[in-house]
Every structure is written in C-alpha cells, then in structure tokens.
XYZ file of C-alpha atoms in Angstrom:
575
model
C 75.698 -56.078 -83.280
C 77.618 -58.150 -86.047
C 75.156 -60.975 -85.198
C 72.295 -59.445 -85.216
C 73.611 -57.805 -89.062
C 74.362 -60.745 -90.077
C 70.451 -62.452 -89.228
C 69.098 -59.075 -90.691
C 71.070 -59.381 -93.802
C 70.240 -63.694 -94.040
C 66.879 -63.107 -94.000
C 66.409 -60.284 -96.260
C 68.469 -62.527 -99.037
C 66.195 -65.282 -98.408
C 63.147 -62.946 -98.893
C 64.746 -61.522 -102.530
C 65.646 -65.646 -103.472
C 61.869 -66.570 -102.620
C 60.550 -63.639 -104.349
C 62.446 -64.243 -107.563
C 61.239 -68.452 -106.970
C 57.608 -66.821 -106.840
C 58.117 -65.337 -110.326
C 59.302 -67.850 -112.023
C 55.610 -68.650 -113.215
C 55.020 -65.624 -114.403
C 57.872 -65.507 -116.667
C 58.073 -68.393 -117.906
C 54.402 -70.055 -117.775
C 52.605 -72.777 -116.960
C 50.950 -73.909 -119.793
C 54.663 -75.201 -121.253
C 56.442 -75.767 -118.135
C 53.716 -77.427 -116.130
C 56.275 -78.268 -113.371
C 56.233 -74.799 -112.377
C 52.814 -74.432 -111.645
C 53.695 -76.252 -108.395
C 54.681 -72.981 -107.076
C 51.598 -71.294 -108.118
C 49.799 -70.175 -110.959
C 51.830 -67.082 -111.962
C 50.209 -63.783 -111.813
C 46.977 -63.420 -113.520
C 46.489 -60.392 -115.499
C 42.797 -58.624 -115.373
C 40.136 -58.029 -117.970
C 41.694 -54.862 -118.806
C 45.363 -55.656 -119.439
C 44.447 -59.524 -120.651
C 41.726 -59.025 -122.911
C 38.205 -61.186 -122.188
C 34.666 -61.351 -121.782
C 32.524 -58.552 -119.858
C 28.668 -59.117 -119.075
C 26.628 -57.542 -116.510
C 23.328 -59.972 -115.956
C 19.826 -58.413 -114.652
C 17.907 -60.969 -112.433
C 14.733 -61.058 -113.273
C 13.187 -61.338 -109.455
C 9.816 -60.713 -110.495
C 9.563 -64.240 -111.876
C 11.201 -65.936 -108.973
C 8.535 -64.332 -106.898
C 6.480 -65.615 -109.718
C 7.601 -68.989 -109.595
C 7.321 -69.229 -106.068
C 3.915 -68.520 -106.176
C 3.226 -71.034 -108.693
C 4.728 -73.448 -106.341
C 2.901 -72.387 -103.175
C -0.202 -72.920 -105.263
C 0.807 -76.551 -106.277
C 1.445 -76.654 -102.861
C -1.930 -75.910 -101.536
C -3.484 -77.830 -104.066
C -1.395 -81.160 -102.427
C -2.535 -80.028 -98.925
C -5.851 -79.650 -99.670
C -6.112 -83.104 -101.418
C -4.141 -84.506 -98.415
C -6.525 -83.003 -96.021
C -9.618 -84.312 -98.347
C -11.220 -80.751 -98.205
C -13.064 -80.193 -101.730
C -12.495 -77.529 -103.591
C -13.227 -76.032 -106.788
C -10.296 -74.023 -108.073
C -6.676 -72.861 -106.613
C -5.962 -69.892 -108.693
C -2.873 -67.508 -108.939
C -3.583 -63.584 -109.277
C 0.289 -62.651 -109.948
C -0.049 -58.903 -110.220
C -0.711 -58.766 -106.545
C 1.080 -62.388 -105.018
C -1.706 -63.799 -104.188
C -3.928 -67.010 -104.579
C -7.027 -67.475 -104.910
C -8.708 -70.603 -103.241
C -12.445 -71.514 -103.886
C -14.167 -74.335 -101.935
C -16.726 -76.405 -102.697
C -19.956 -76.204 -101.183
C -20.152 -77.882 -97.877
C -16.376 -78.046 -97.514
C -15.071 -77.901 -93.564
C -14.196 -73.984 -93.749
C -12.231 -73.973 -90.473
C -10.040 -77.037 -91.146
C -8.971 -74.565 -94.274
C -8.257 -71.926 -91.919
C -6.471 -74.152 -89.226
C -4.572 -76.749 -92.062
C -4.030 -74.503 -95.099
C -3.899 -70.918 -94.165
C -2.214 -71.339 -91.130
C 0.334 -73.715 -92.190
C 1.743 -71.369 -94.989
C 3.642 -69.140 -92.774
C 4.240 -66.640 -96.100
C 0.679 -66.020 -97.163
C -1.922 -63.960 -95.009
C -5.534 -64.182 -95.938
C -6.507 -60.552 -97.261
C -10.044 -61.385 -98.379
C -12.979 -63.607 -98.249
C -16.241 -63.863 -99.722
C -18.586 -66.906 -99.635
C -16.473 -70.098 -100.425
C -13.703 -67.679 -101.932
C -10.513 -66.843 -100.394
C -7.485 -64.858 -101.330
C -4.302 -65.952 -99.590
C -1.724 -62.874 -100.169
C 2.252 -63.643 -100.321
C 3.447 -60.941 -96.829
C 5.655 -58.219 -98.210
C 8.654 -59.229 -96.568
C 8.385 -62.222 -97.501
C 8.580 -61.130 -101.371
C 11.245 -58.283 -100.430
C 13.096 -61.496 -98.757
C 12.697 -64.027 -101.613
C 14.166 -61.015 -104.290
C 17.205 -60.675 -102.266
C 17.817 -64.283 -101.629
C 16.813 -64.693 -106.177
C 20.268 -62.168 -106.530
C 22.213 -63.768 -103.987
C 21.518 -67.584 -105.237
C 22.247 -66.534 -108.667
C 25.679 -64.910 -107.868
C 26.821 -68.129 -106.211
C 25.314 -70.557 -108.470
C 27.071 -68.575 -111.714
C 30.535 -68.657 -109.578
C 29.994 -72.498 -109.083
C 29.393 -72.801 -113.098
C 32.325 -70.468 -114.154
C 34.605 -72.494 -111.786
C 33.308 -75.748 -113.406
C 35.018 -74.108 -116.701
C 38.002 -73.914 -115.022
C 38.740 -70.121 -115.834
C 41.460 -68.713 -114.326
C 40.569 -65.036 -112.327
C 36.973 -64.976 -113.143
C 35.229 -61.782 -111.737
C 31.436 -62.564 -110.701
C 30.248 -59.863 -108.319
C 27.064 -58.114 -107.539
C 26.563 -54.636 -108.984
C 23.508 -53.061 -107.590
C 19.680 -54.731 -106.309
C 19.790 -57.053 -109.455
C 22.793 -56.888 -111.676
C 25.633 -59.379 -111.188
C 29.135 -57.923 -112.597
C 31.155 -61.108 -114.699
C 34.516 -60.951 -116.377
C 36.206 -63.842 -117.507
C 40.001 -62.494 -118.870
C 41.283 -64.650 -121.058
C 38.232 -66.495 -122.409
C 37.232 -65.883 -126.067
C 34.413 -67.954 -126.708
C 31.043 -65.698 -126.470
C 28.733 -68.027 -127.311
C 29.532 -70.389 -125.317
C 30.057 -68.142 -122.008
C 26.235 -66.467 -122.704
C 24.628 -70.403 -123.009
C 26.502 -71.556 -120.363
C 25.572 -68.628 -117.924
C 22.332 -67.523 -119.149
C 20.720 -70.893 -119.103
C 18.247 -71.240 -115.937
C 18.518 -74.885 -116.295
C 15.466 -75.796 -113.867
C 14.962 -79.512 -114.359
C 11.743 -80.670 -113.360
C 9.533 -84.097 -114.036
C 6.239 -84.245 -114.170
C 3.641 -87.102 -115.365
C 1.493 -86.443 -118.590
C -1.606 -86.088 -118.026
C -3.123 -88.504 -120.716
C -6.658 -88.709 -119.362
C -7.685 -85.624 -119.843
C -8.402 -84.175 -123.223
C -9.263 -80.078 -123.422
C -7.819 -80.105 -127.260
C -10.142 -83.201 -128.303
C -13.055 -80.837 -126.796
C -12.368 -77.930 -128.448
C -15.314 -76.965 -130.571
C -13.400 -73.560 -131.673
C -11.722 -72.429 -134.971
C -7.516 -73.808 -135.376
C -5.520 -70.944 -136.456
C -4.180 -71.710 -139.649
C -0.570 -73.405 -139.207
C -1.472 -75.313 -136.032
C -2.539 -79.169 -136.327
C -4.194 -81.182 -133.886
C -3.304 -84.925 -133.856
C -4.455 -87.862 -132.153
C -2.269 -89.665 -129.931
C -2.472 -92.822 -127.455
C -1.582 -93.212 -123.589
C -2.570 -94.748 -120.251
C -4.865 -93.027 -117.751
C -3.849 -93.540 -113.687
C -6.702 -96.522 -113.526
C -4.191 -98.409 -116.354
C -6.761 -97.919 -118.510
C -5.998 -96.705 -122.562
C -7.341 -93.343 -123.569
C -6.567 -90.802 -126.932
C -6.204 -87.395 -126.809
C -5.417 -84.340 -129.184
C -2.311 -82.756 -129.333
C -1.165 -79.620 -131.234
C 1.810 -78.916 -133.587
C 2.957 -75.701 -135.285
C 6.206 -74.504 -136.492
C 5.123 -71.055 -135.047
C 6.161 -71.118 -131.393
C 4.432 -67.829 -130.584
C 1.252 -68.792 -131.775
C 1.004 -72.001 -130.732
C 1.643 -70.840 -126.503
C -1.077 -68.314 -127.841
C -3.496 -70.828 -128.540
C -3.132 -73.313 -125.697
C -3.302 -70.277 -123.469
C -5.898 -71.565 -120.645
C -6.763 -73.854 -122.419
C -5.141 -76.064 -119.244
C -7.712 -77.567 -116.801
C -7.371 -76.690 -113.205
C -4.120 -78.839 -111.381
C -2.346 -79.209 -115.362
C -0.153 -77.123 -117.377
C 0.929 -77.056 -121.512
C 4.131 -77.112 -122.288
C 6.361 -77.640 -125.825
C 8.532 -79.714 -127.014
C 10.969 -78.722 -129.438
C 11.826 -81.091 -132.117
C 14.266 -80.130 -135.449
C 12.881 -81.577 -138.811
C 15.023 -83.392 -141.322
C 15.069 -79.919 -143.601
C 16.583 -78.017 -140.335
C 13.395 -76.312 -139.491
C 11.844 -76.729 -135.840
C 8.443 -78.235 -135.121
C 6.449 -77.653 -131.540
C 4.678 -80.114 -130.011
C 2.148 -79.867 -126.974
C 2.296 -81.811 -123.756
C -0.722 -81.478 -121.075
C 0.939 -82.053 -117.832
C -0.296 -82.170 -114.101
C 1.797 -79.379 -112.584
C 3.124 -81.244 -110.017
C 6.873 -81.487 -110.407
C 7.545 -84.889 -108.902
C 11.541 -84.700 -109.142
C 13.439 -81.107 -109.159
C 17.343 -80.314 -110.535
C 17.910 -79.147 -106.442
C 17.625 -83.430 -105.897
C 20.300 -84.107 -108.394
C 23.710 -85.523 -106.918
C 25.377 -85.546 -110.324
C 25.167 -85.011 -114.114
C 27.929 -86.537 -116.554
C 28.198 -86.697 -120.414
C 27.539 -90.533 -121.530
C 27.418 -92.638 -124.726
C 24.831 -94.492 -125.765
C 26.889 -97.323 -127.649
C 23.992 -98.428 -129.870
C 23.458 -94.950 -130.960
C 26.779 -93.537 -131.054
C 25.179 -90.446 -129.421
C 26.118 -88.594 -126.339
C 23.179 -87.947 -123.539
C 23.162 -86.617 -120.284
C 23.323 -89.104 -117.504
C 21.688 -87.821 -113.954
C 21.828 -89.421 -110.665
C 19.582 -88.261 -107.561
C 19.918 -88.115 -104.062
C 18.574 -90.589 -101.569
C 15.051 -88.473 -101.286
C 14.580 -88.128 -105.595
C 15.437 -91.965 -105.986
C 12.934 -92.871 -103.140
C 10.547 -90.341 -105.015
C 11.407 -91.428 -108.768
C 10.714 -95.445 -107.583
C 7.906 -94.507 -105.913
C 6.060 -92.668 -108.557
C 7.215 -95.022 -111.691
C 6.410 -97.577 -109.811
C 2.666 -95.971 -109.795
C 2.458 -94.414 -113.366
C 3.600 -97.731 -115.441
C 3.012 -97.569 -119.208
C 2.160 -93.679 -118.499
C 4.231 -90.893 -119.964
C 6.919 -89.127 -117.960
C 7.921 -85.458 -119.193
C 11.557 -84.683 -118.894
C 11.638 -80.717 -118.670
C 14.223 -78.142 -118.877
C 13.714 -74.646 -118.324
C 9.600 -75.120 -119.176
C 10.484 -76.724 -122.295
C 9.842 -80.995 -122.486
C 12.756 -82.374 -123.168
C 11.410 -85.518 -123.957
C 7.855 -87.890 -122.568
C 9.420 -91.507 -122.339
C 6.861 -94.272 -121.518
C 7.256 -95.696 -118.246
C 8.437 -99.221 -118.649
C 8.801 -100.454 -114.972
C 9.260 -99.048 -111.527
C 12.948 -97.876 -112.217
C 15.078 -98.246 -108.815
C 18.663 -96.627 -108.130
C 17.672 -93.076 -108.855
C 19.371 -92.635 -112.092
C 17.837 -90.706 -115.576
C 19.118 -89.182 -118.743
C 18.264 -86.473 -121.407
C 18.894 -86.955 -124.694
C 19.961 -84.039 -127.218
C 21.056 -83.176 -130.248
C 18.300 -83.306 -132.592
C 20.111 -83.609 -135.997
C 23.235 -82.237 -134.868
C 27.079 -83.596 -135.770
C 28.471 -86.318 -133.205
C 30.552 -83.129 -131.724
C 28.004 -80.466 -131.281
C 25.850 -82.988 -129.637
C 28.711 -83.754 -127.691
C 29.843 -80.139 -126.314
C 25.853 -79.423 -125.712
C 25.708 -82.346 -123.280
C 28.778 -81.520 -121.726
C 27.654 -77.849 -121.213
C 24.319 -78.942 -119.883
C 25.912 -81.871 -117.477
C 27.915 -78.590 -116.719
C 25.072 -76.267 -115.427
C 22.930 -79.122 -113.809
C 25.781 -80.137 -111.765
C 26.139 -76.211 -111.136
C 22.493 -76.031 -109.927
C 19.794 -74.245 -111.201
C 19.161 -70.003 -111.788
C 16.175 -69.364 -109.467
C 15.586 -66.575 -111.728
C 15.985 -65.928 -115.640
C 18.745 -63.579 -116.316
C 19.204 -60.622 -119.091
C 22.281 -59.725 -121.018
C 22.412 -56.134 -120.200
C 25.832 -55.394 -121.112
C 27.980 -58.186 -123.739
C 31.476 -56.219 -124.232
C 34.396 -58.479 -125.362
C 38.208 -56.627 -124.853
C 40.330 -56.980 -127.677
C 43.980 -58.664 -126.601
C 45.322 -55.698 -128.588
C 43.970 -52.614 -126.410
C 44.646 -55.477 -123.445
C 48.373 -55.243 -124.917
C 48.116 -51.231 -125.498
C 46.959 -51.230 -121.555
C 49.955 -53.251 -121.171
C 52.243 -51.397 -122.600
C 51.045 -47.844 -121.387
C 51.728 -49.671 -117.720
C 54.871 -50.481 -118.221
C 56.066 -47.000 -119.622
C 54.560 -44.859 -116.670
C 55.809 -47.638 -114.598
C 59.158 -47.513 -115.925
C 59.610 -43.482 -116.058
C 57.765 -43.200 -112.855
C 60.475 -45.370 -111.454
C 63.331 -44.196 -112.707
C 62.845 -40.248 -112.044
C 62.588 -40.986 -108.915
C 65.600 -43.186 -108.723
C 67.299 -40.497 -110.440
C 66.244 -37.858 -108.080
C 66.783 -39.748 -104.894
C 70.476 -40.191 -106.112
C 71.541 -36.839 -107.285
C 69.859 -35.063 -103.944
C 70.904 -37.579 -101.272
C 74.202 -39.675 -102.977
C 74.885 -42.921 -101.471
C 71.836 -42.408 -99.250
C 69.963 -42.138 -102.031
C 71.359 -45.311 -103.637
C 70.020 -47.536 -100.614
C 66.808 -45.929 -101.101
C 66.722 -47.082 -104.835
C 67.356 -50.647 -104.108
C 64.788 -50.584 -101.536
C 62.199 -49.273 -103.872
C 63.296 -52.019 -106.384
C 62.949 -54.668 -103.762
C 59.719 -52.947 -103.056
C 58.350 -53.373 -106.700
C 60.358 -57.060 -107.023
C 58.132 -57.894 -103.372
C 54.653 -56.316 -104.152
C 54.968 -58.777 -107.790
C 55.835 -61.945 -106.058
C 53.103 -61.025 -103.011
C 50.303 -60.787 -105.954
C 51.378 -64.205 -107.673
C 51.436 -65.836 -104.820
C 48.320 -65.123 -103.458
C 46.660 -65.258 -106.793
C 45.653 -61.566 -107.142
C 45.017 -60.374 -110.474
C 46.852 -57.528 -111.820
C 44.460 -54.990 -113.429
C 44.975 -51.576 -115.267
C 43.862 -49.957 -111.721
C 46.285 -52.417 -109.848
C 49.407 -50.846 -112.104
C 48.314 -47.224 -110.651
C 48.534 -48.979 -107.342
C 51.994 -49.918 -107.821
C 53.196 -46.262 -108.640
C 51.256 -44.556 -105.632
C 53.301 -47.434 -103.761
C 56.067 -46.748 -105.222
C 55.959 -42.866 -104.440
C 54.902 -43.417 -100.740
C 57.703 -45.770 -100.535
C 60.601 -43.427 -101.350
C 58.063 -40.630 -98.942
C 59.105 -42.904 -95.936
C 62.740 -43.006 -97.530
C 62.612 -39.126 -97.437
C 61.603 -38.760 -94.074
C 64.099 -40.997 -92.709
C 67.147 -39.171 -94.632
C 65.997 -35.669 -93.068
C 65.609 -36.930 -89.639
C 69.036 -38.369 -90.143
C 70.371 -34.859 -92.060
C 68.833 -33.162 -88.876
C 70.971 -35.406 -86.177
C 74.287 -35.118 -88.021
C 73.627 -31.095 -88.616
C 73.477 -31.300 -84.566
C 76.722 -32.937 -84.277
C 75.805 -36.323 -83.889
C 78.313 -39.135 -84.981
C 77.138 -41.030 -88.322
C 76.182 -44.267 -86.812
C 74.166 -42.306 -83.735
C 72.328 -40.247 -86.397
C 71.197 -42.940 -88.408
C 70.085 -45.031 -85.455
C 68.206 -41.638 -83.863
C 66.823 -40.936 -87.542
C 65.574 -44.218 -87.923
C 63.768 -44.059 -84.368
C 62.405 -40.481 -85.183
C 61.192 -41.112 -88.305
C 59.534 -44.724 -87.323
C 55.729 -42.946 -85.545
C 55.009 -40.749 -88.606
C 55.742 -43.189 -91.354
C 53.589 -45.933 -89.457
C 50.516 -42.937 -89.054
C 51.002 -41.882 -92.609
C 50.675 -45.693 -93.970
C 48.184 -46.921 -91.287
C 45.734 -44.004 -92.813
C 46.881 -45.135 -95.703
C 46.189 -48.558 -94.954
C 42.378 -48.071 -93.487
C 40.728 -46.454 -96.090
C 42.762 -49.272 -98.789
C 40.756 -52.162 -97.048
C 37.707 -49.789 -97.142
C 37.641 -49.385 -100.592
C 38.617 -53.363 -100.612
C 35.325 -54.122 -98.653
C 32.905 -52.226 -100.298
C 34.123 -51.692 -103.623
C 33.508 -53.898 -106.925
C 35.981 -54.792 -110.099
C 38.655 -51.889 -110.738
C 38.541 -49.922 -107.342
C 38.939 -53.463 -105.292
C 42.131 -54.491 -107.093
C 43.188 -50.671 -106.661
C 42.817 -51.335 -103.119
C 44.460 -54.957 -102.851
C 47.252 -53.711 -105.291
C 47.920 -50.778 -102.343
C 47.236 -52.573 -99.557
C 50.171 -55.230 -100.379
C 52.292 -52.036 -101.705
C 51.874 -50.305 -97.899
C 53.245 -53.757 -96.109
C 55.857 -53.940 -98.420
C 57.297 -50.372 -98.917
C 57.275 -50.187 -94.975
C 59.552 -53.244 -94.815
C 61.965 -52.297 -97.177
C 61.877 -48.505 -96.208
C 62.932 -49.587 -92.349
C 64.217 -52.834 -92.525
C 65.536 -53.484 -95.918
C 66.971 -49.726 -95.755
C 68.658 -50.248 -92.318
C 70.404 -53.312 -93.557
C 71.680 -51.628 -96.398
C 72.693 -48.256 -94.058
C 74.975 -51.010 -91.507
C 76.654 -52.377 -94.579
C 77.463 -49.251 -96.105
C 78.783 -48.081 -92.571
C 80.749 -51.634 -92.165
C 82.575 -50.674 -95.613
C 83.293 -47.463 -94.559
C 81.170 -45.354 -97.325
C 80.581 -41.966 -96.831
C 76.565 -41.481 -96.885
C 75.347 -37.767 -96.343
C 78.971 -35.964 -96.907
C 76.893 -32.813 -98.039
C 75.372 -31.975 -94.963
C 76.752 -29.459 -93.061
C-alpha cells in the first residue's frame, strides 16, 4: 500500500511540474524569450479575447461554373482542330451551361458525335438543328463543380493565411458558399482583404497580332477612347499593324470592345499608371487559348532586377509548363506573349528566343516607391505560390475587434472565473472541512491541467472556451460531491474511515463516469459539427471532462491517503 502511495503521489507531482513547464510560454512569451518557444507556442488567445480581423467571404460559384465552361469551349475548339473537322463557330450560351457548336457544311457529322460529344463526359447534347448543336453542361456535373469551387477555396485561403505565418487563424466554411476567417492578432486590413480576395489566376496566352477587328471598324469611337496603330509578327513570321484602343475610362472601354473579339480570341486590358498618377487602359486581342496556367507553377519568389533596382516576381514551372513554355516560344518568336493575372495583362513581352528551363517573371509597380513595389511582389509571390481562387470571392462581412473590448472580454473572464472559483472553494470547505480542502486543490489542479492541456496542444482560448472552463469547473467539484456523500453514507453505517473512503470511492466511480461520458458525447458532437465559438466551447469541455475526472478520483484519492497517513480528521461531522 505505501508503494503503491508513494507511485500515485510521484506521478501526480510530475504531472503539476510539467504542467507549470507547459505554461511557462504563456507567461512569459515568446516573442522576447524565444528559447521558450521550444516548449510550444504558449496559449493562443481567440478573436474575441485577442482582438483581430473577422471576414466572412461569398464564393461566387456561378463564375467557376462560368469559367469552366469557357474552358470546355476552348477545349472543343482544340479537339475539333485536332480532329480537322470544320466548323464555323463554338459558342457559349451561359444562362443555361451550354455550348453551342456550328459546323461547316460538309463537315463529317458522326466523327463530331463519336470524337467531340462523346469524349466530354460533362456535356450531353440537348439539341440539334442542321449543322447546329448545343452541348449542355449535366446538372450534376454543375451541382459537383459548385461544391468542389467552396471546398478549393477554403483550402487554398488556409494555404495563403499559413504562408503569413499567423498564429490561430480560423478559416472554416459557414454555409453552401460562405467561408468563416478570423485572424486574432493581425491588424493590417488592407493587406489581409488583397491578400485573400485576390483570385490570382495566372494564365499566358499569345497575342493575336494578325488579326485586326479595331483597324476594321467602320463605327463611331466614343469620345475618350483612342485607337492607335501598333506593330507585331503574324504565326507565318510575317510583320502586320493593327489598332489598339486606350481610354482612361475602364468601364467604357470593356463596353466598347464588347464582341468585338473574332471567334477563338478574347480582349483584355492592361493597366498602366501615368506619370500624373492617373491610370490608362490599353487593349490586347488574344487567342483564348491559355498556353501556361498558375496550377503548373512550382514556385514564385520576390527578385531584384539589379539594373533596375526594382523588385519582380520570379516564377518557375513544373516539368509539363517548361516542356509547354519551350515548346510554344520556340514557335511564336518575335510574337507577343501576354502575361495575365486575374483577366487583366500584366504585361505582352516580345518573344526573343525559344526560352528553355521553365522560368518567367512579372513585373509591378508602375510608379510606385522601391518598398510598395516591394511588399506587392512579395504578396503576389505569396498567393501564386498559394494557388489560385477557382472562384472570385465577396467581402460580405469586414469586422475588425478592438484589443480594448478583446481586453474588456478578458477581464470579464477572469472575474467570473475568479468568483466562480472561489465560492465554490469556499462552500466546499465550510460544508465538508478537510474533505472539502482536498476537493479545492483538486479543482485548482483541475484549472492549472485544463491551461497547460490547451497550450500544449495549441488550442485557442476564446470568450466561449472561458465558459467552458467554469461548467468544468462546476462538474468537477459535482464528482467531488458525490464521492464525499457516498463516503458520509459508509461512515454513517459504521464503517471505519479508511473502509469508507475506499467503498465511497468505488460507489461513486459508475455514476461520475455516466454523468461525464454524456457529458463527453454530445462535447465532441458539438466539436464535429459546429463552427468558430461553439467548437472551442466544445474542445475547451472536452479537455475540462478528462481532466476534472482525473483529479476528482485520482488526484483526490492521493490527497485522501495522505491526509489519512498524517492522521487528519476528514468528515468529523458526520454522525
């Protein structure tokens, strides 16, 4: 029996010394004592006690559906040239998901059927008439591709976030398209909406010089947009001039290029910023072919160009982009390349050579200061090496917390903490005496436990997490309470002191292990299925239930044997 104490007693003393070890963090920091960070990070406080950043984000999975229909009809256009069946026009109808494909006259109408329609395992044909057919995206399909827009965007703004290295980030989904994010700590708004709202879909595509649908426009040019000449290269190597347009009205410049676009090319902008600060759009006619995506990059650093003195985004693709960007500059020299980000051209550099080693770069700044240039590459190196949104988001909610009403939340914790606590310390030892006493440094070694538990395991203390700790700390002395009547109950049938406490104990061990095992269950429930506040409730109570039950039995019954062993009377008021 004094051996087995003794190992009881050794081990819960090693428990309170770790415990204390697994605080030391918290109390003192990590940011000035770096050393102690080898522990572990001390325990992180929530959005609601810390103060922060709060967003919720709508995903907009109409235009992913969108976009992927924009790329299926790319797609068939490819097929159909690789297949050499003629046709006149691939269309998209996007207020249904479908396509519309017209043939030429003449063309081989079952080698559509058996090498277009069949091959695209998402689109059925629901209509035909003549050389016309319309190829419809299958409802599941779209249901399908929505989900999978949500899900992609959830994990690809968790992979940016961690690239900021924020401690305790929250990034969960709240409903069919919202995504929940709270970053506690992190004050810098402007810089949390760029770097999370940016789609950052990188795509390059060739300019398509030789074709001209501004030089052969016979119509009137609204006031405020030019149209200039410029030079390039058509695919036979050939030189060629074309129109472009320029306006310092965005709006009204997509307005006027609007289908404008012959069939297989696209217009897009380029934004450049004028000497007085004002911006100045430029239009590109490109085929819409994306040659090279952001899903082929490997990685995307912040460089110097040390002629320049200015930073730029260095890129580096993976072994299928670099065979694709050698194969394709090495068949477009002296023709223009469009760099484009999120449909806007970053820049049209003239290809020099076939380039080899799959490497590129974006410049930015425009007439920005050396440091501003700077951060803006290193936030876009940041997303591209993130990946890409498949689907623009919205700002629905923007809510910053205030480290004062984090510090009010704070200290509102700590005071029903602190009374909570000591009533019922104060209770337990004017109604059971010594007894009572054990159970009080149980329920501290409860609290001291349940603390070192969450900064161990990283959890993140939150305003709901606090109200955790006091239900804990009420069911804790509840198991306490049982225990001391079962033990009352012995001794009032004449049982010795040690035989009642070791029958109490026994008695009291099935209903304190139902009560917490309910307990328990619906804790991980609301852990599972619930989002933000009610899921650090839950993890806050679930670590409270292990750890009141082993200080309640274990802790308590180590106490009870030393008390006995020093001869002090526990439960001298029953009779």
């Amino acid at each position: 029996m004094e051996r087995n104490w003794l190992a009881r007693a050794i081990f819960v003393l090693v428990l309170i010394v770790a415990a204390c070890v697994a605080l030391i963090p918290t109390f003192i920091g990590t940011e000035a004592n770096p050393w102690a960070e080898k522990i572990n990070s001390g325990l992180s406080l929530g959005l609601d006690l810390k103060g922060g950043i709060h967003f919720v984000l709508s995903v907009d999975t109409e235009k992913a559906a969108a976009d992927r229909l924009d790329r299926r009809t790319d797609e068939i256009r490819i097929r159909l040239d690789e297949e050499k069946i003629p046709y006149e026009k691939v269309k998209v109808i996007p207020e249904s998901y479908a396509i519309e494909v017209e043939l030429k006259d003449g063309a081989n109408k079952e080698l559509f059927r058996d090498k277009v329609i069949d091959y695209f395992g998402d689109l059925k044909k629901t209509g035909s008439s003549g050389n016309s057919y319309t190829l419809t995206m299958r409802d599941e399909y779209v249901q399908q591709l929505k989900i999978n827009a949500v899900d992609q965007t959830l994990e690809t703004l968790r992979s940016r976030i961690d690239e900021l290295g924020l401690k305790e980030p929250i990034v969960t989904k709240q409903g069919e398209n919202s995504i929940l994010v709270q970053l506690p700590g992190y004050k810098d708004v402007e810089r949390a909406r760029s770097i999370i709202g940016q789609t950052a879909q990188l795509e390059f595509k060739i300019v398509a010089e030789e074709k001209d649908p501004l030089g052969e426009y016979n119509g009137e040019v609204p006031e405020g947009i030019s149209l200039i000449t410029g030079s390039g290269v058509t695919p036979e190597g050939t030189g060629t001039s074309y129109k472009y347009a320029t306006s310092k009205d965005r709006a009204k410049l997509r307005e006027f290029l609007k289908d404008k676009a012959p069939e297989g090319t696209e217009f897009l902008l380029e934004e450049n910023v004028l000497a007085d600060g004002s911006k100045e759009y430029k239009s590109w006619l490109l085929d819409r072919r994306a040659w090279i995506t952001g899903d082929m990059l490997t990685d995307a650093r912040v460089s110097i160009d040390q002629q320049k003195n200015r930073p730029y985004v260095s890129m580096n693709f993976d072994k299928t982009g670099a065979e694709i960007f050698a194969d394709v500059t090495g068949k477009n020299v002296h023709r223009k390349m469009a760099i484009i980000l999120d449909e806007k051209v970053n820049s049209a550099p003239v290809i020099q050579s076939r380039i080899e080693g799959g490497s590129a770069m974006i410049t930015l700044g425009g007439n920005g200061d050396y440091n501003s240039i700077f951060q803006e590459a290193k936030d876009l190196a940041l997303v591209l090496r993130a990946g890409s949104l498949p689907a623009p988001v919205t700002f629905e909610e923007n809510r910053t917390v205030g480290p004062s009403l984090g510090q009010d939340s704070i200290d509102k914790g700590k005071l029903a903490v602190s009374i909570g606590f000591a009533l019922v310390v104060i209770f337990m030892f004017l109604y059971y005496g010594f007894a009572g006493l054990i159970a009080d440094i149980a329920l501290f070694l409860n609290l001291l436990f349940i603390m070192a538990a969450m900064a161990t395991f990283g959890a993140t203390l939150t305003f709901p997490g606090i109200a955790g700790i006091l239900l804990t700390v009420g069911m804790a002395v509840d198991a306490n309470v049982i225990i001391f009547e079962r033990i009352k109950e012995e001794l009032r049938a004449g049982k010795a002191i040690e035989a009642a406490i070791e029958s109490g104990f026994n008695k009291a061990w099935s209903a304190i292990f139902d009560a917490n095992l309910t307990t328990a269950i619906t804790s991980f429930v609301l852990w599972e299925f619930g989002t933000g506040a009610i899921k650090g409730f839950a993890i806050t109570l679930l670590i409270g239930i292990c750890s009141s039950m082993f200080t309640a039995i274990f802790v308590a019954r180590v106490v009870f044997n030393y008390f006995l062993k020093a001869h002090i009377k526990m439960f001298s008021h029953v009779k």
